[in-house]
mmCIF file of N, CA and C in Angstrom:
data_model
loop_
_atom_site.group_PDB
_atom_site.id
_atom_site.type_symbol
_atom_site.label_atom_id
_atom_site.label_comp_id
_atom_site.label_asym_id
_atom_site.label_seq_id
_atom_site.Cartn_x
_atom_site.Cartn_y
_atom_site.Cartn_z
ATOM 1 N N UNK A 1 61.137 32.529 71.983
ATOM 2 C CA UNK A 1 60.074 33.254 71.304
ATOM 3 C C UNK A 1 59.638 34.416 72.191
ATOM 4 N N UNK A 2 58.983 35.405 71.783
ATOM 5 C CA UNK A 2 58.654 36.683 72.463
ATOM 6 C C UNK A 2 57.184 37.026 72.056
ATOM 7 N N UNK A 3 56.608 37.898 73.073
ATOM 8 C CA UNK A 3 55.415 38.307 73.129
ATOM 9 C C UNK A 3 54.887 39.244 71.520
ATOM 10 N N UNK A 4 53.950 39.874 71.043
ATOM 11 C CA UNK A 4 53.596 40.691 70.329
ATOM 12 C C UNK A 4 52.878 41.338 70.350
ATOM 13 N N UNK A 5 51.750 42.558 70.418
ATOM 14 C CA UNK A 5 51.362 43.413 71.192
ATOM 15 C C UNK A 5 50.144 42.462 70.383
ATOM 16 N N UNK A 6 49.013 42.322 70.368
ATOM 17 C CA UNK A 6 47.699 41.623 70.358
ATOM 18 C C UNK A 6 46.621 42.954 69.881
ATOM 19 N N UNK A 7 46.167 43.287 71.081
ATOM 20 C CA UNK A 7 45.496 44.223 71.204
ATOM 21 C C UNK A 7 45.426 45.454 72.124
ATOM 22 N N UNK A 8 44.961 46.379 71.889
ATOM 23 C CA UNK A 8 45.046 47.984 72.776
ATOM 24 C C UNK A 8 43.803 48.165 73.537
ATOM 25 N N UNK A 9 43.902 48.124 74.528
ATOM 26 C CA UNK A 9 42.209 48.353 75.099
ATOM 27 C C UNK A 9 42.218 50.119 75.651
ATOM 28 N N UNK A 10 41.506 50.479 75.472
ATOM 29 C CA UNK A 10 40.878 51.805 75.558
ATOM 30 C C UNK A 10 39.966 52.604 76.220
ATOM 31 N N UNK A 11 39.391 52.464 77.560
ATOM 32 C CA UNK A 11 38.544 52.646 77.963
ATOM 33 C C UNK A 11 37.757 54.273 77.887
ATOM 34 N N UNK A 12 36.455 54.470 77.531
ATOM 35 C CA UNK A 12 36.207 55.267 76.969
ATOM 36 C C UNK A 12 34.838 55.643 77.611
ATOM 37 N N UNK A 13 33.966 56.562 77.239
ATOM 38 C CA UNK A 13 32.574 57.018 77.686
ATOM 39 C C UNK A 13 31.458 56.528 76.549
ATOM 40 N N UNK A 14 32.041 56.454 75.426
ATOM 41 C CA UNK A 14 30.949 56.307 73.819
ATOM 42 C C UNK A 14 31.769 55.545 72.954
ATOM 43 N N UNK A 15 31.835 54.079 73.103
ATOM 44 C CA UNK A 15 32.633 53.295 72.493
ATOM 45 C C UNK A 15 32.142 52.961 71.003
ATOM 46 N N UNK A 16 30.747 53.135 70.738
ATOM 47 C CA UNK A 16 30.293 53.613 69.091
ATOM 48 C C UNK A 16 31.188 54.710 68.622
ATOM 49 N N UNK A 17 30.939 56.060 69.055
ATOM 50 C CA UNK A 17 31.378 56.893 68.797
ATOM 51 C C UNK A 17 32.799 56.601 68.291
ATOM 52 N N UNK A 18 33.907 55.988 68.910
ATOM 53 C CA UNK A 18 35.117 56.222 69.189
ATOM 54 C C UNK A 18 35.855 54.808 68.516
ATOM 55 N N UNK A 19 34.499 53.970 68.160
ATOM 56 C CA UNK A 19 35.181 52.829 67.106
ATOM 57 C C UNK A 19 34.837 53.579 65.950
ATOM 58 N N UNK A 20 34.085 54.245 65.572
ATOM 59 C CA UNK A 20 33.847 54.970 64.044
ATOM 60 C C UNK A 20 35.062 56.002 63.976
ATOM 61 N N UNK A 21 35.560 56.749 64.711
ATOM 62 C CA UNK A 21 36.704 57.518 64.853
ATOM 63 C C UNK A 21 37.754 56.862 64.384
ATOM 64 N N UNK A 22 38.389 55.994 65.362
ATOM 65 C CA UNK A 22 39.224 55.106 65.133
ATOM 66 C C UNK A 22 39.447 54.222 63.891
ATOM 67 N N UNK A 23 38.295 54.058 62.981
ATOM 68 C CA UNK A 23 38.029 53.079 61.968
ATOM 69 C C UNK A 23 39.062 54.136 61.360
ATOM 70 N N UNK A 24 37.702 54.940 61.035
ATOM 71 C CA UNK A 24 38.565 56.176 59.892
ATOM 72 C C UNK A 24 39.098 56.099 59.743
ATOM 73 N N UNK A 25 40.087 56.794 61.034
ATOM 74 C CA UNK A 25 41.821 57.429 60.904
ATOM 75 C C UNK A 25 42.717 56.090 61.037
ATOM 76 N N UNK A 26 42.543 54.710 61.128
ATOM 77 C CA UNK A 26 43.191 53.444 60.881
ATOM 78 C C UNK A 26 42.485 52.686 59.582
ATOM 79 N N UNK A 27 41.389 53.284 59.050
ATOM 80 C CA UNK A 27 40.908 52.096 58.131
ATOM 81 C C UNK A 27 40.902 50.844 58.920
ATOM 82 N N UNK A 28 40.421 50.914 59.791
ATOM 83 C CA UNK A 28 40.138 49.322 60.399
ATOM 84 C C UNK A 28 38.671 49.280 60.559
ATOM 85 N N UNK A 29 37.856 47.722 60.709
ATOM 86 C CA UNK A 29 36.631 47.915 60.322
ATOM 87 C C UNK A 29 36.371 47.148 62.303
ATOM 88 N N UNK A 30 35.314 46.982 62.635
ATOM 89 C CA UNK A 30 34.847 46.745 63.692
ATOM 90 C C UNK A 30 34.361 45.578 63.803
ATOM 91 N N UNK A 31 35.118 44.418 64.157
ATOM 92 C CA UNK A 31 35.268 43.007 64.107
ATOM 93 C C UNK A 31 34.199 42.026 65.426
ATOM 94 N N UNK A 32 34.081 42.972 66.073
ATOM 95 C CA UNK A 32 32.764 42.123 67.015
ATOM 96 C C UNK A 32 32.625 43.061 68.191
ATOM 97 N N UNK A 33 31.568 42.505 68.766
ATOM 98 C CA UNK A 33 31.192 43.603 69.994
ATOM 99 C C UNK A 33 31.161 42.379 71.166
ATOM 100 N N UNK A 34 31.908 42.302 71.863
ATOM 101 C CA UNK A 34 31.407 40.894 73.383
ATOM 102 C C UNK A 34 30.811 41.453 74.044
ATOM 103 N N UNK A 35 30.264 42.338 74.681
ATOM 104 C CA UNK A 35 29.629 42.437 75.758
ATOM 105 C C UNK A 35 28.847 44.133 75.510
ATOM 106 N N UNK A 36 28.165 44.454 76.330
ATOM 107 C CA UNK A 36 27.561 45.666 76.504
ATOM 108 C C UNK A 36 28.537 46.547 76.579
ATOM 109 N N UNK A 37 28.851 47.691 75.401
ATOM 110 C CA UNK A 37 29.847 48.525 75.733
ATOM 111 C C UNK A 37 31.383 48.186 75.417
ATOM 112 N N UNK A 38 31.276 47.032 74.283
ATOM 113 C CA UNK A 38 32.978 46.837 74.351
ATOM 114 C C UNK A 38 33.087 46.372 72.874
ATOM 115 N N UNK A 39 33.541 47.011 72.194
ATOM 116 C CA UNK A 39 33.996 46.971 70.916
ATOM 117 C C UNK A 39 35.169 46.773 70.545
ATOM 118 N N UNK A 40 35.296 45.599 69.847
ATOM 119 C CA UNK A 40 36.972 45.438 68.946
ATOM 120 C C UNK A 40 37.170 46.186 67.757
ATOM 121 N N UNK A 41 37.473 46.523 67.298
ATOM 122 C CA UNK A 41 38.079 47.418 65.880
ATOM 123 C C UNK A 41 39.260 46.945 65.618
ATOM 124 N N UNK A 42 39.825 46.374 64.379
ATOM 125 C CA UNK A 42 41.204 46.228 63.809
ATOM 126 C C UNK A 42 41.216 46.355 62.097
ATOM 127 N N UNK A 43 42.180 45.878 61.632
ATOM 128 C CA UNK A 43 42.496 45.688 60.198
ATOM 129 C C UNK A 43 41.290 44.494 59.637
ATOM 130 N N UNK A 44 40.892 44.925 58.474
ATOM 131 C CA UNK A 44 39.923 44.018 57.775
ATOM 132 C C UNK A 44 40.523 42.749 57.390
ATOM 133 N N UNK A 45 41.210 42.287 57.476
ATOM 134 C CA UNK A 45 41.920 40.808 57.514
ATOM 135 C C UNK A 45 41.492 40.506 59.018
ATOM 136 N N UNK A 46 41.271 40.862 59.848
ATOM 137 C CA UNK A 46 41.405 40.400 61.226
ATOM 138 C C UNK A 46 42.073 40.429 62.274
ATOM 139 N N UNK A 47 42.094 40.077 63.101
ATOM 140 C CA UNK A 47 43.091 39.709 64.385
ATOM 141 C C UNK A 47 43.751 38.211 63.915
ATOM 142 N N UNK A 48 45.116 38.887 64.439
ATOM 143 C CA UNK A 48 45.984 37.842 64.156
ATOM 144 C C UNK A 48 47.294 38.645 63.318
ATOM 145 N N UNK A 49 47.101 39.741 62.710
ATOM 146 C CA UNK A 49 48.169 40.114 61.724
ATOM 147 C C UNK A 49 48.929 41.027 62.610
ATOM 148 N N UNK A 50 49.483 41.549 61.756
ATOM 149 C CA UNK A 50 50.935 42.610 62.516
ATOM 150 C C UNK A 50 50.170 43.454 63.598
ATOM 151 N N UNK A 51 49.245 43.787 62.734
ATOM 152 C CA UNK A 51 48.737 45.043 63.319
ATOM 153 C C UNK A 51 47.651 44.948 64.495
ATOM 154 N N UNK A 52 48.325 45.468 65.706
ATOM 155 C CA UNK A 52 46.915 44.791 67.214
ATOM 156 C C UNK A 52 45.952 45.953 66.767
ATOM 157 N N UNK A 53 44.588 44.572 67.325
ATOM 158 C CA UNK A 53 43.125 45.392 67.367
ATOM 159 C C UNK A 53 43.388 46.106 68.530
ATOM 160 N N UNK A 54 42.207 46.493 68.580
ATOM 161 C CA UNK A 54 41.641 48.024 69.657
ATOM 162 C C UNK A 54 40.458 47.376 70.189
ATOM 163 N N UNK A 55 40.630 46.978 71.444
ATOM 164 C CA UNK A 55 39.083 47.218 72.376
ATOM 165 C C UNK A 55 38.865 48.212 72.772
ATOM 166 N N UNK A 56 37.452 48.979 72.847
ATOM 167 C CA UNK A 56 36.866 50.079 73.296
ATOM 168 C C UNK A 56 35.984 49.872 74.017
ATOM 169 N N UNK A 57 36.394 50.252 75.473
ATOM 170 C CA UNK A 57 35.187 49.391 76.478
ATOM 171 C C UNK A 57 34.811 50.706 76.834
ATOM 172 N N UNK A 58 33.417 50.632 77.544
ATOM 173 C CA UNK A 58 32.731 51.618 77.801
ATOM 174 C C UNK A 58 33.261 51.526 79.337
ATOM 175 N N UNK A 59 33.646 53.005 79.820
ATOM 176 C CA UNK A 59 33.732 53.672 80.995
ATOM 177 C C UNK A 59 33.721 54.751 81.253
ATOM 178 N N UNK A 60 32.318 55.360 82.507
ATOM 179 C CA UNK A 60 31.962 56.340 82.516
ATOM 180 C C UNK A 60 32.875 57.168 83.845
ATOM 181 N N UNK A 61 34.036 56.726 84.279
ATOM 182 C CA UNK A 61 34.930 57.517 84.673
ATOM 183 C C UNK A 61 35.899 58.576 84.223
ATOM 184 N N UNK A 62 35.898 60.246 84.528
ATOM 185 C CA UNK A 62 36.359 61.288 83.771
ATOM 186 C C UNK A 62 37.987 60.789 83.663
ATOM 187 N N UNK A 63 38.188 61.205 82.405
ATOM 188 C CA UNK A 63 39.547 61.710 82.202
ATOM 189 C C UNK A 63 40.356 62.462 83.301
ATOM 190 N N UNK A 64 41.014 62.276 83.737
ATOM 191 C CA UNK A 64 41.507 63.847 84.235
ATOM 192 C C UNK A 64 43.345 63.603 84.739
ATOM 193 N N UNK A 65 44.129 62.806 83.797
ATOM 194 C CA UNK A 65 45.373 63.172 83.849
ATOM 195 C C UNK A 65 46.050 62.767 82.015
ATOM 196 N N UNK A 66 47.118 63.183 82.112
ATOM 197 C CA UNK A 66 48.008 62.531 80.575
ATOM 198 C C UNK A 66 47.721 61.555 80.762
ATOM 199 N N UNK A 67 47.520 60.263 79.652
ATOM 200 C CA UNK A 67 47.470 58.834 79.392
ATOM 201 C C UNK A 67 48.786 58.858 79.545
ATOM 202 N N UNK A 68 49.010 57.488 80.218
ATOM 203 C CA UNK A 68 50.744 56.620 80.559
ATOM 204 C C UNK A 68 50.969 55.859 79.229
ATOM 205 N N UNK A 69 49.960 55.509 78.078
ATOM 206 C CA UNK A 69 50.233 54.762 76.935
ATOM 207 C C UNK A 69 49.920 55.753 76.170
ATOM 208 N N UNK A 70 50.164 55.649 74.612
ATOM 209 C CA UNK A 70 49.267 56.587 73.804
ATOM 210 C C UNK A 70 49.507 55.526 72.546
ATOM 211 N N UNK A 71 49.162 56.068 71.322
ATOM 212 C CA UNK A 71 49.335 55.561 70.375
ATOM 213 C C UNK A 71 50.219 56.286 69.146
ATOM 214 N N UNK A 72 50.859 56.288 68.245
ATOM 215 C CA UNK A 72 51.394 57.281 67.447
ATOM 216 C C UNK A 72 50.990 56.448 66.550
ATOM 217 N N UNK A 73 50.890 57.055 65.142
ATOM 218 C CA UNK A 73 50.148 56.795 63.725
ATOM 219 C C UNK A 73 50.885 57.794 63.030
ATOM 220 N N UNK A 74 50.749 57.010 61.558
ATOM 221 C CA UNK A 74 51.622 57.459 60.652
ATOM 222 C C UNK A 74 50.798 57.312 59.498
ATOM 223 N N UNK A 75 50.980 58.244 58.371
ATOM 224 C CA UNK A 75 49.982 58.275 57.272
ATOM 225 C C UNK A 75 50.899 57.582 55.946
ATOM 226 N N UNK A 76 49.957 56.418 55.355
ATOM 227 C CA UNK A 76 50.666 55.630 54.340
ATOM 228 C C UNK A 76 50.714 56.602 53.330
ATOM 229 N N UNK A 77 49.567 57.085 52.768
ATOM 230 C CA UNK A 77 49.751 57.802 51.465
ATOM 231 C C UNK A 77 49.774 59.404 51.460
ATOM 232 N N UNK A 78 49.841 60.152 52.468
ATOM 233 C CA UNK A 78 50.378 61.356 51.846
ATOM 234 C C UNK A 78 50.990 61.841 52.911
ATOM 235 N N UNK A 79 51.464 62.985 52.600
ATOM 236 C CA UNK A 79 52.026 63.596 53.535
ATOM 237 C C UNK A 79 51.472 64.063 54.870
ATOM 238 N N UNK A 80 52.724 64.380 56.291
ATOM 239 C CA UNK A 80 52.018 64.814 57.667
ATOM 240 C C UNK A 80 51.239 65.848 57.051
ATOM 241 N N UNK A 81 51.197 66.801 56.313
ATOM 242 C CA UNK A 81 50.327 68.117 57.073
ATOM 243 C C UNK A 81 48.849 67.697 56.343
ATOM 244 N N UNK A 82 48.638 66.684 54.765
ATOM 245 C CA UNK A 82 47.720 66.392 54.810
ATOM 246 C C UNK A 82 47.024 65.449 55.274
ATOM 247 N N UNK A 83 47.812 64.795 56.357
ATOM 248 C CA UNK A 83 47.204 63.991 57.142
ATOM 249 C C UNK A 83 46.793 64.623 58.307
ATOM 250 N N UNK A 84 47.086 65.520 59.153
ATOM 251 C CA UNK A 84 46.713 66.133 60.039
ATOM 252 C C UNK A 84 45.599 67.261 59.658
ATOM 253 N N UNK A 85 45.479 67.549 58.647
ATOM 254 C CA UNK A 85 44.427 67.920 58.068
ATOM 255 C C UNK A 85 42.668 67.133 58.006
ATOM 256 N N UNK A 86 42.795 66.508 57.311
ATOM 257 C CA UNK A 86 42.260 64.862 57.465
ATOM 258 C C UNK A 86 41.681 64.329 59.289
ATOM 259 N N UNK A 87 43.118 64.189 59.720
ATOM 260 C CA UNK A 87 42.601 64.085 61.356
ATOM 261 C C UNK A 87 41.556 65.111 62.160
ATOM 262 N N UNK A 88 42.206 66.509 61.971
ATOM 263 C CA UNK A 88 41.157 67.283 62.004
ATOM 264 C C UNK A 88 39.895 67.237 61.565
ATOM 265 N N UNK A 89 39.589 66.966 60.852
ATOM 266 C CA UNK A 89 38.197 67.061 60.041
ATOM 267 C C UNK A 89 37.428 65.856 60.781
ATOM 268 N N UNK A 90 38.029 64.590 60.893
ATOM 269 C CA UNK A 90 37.126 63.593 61.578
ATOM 270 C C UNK A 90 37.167 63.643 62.914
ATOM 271 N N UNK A 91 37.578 65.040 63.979
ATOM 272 C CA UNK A 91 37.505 65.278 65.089
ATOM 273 C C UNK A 91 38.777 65.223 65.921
ATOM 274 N N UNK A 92 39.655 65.179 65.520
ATOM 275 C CA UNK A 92 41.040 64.932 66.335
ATOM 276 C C UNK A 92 41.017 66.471 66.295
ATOM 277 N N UNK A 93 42.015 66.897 67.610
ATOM 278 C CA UNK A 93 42.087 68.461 68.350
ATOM 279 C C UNK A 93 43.712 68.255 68.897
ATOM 280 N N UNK A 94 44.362 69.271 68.433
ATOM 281 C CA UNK A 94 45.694 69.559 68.922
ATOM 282 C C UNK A 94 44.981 69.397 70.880
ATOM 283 N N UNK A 95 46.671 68.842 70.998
ATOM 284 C CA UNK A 95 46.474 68.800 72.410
ATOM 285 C C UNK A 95 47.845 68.820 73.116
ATOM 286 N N UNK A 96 48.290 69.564 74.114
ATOM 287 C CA UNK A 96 49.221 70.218 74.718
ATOM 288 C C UNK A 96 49.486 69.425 76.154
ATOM 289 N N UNK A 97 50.663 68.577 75.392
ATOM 290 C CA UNK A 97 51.463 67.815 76.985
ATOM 291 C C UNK A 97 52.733 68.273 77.349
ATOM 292 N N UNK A 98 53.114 69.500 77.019
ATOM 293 C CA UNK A 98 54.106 70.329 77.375
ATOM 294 C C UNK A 98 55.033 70.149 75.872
ATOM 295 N N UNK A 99 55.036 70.083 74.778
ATOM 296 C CA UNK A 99 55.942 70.018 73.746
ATOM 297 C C UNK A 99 55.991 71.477 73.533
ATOM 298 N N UNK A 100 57.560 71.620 73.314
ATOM 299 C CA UNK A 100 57.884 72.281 72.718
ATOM 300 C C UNK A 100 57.611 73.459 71.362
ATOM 301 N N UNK A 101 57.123 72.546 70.764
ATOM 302 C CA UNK A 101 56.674 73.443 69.289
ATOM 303 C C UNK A 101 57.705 72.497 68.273
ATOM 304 N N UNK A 102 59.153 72.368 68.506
ATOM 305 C CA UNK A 102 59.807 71.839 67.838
ATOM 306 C C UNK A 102 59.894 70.419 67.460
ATOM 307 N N UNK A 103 59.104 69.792 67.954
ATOM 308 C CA UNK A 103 58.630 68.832 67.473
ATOM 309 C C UNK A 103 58.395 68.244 66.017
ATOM 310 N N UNK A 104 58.778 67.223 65.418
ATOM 311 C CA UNK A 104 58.742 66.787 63.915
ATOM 312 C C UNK A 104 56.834 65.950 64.077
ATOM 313 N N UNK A 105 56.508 65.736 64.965
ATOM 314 C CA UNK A 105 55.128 65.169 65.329
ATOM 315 C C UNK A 105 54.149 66.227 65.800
ATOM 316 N N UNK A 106 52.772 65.965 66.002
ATOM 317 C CA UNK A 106 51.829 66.614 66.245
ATOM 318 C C UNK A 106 51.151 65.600 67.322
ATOM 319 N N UNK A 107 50.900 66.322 68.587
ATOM 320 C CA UNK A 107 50.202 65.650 69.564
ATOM 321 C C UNK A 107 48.849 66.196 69.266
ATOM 322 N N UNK A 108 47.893 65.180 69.120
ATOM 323 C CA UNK A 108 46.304 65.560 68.792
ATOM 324 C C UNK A 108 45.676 65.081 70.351
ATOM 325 N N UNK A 109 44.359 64.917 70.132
ATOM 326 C CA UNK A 109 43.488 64.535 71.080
ATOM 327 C C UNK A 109 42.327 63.333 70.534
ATOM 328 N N UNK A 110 41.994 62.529 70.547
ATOM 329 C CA UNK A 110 40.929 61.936 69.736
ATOM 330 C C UNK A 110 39.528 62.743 70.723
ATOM 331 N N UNK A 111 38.443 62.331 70.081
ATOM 332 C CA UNK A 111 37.014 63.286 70.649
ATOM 333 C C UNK A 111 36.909 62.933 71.642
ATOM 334 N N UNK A 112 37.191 62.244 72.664
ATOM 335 C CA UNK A 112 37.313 61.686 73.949
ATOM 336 C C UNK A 112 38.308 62.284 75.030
ATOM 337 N N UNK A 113 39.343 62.889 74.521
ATOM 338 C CA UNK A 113 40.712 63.401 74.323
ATOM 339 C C UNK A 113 41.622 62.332 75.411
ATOM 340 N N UNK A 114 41.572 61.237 74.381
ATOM 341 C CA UNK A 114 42.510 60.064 74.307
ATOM 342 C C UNK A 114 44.162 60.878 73.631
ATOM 343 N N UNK A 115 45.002 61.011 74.032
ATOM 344 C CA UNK A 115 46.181 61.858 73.362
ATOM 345 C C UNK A 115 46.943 60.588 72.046
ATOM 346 N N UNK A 116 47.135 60.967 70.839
ATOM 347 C CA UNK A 116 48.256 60.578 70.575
ATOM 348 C C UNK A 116 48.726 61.169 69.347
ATOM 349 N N UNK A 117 49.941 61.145 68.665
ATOM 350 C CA UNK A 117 50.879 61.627 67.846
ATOM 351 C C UNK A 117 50.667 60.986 66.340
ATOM 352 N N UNK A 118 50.412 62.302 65.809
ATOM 353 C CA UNK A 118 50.958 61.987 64.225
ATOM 354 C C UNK A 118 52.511 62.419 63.892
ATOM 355 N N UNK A 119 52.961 61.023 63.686
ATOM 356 C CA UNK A 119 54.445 61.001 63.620
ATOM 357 C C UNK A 119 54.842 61.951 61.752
ATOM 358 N N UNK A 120 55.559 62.325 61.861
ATOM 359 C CA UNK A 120 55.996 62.774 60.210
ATOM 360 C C UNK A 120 56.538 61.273 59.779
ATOM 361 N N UNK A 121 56.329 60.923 58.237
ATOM 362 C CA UNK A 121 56.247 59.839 57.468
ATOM 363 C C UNK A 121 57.672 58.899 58.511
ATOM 364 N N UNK A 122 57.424 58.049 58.562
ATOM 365 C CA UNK A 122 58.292 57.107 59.358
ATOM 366 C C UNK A 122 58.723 56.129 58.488
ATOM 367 N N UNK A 123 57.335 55.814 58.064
ATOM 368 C CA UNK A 123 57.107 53.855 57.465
ATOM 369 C C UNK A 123 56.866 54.041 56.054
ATOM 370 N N UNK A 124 57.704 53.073 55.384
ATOM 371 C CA UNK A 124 57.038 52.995 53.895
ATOM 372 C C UNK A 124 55.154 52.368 54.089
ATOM 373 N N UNK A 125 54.793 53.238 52.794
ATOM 374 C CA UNK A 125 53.831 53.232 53.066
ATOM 375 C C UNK A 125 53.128 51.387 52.658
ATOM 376 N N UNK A 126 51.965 51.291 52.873
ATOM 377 C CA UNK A 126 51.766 49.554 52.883
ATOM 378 C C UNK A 126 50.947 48.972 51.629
#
């Protein structure tokens, strides 16, 4: 038997902020808070399904290199450019880790500028 990814932890400055972000652009709803500053967010079925929750723990240490993990996301019902549209609007910001341009994905920033990729349609949608 083999491992399965569980959950993503995230460490962040405004973990309100950045579970309402995250809800959005995943439709996931915010499943409990343990401690001062640390929020789970996943799929409204819960933890336990395909899809790993997100802890968002509060940390007031700056950003200041590329993330070694990121996340990539894919839009079930419409297309990349109106999904990156969409991302935009709830605060996601193009963000520049040396790509090319030629890229079939879009590297964003979440409001934190957490980096990750809107992939062009990958997955049937769910």
């Amino acid at each position: 038997m083999a491992c399965r990814i569980s959950e993503l932890v995230l460490k962040c400055r405004d973990p309100e902020a950045l579970a309402r972000f995250w809800c959005e652009v995943l439709d996931f709803v915010v499943l409990g808070r343990e401690a001062e500053g640390c929020i789970e967010i996943g799929p409204r079925e819960g933890f336990g399904g395909p899809q790993p929750t997100i802890f968002l723990i509060r940390n007031d240490d700056p950003k200041n290199a590329h993330d070694r993990l990121h996340i990539d996301v894919n839009a079930t019902d419409r297309d990349q450019d109106a999904e990156l549209e969409r991302l935009l609007k709830l605060g996601a910001r193009p963000a520049d880790v040396g790509q090319t341009g030629d890229e079939s994905w879009h590297v964003l920033a979440d409001p934190e500028g957490n980096e990750f990729c809107l992939l062009k349609g990958r997955l049937n949608p769910i």
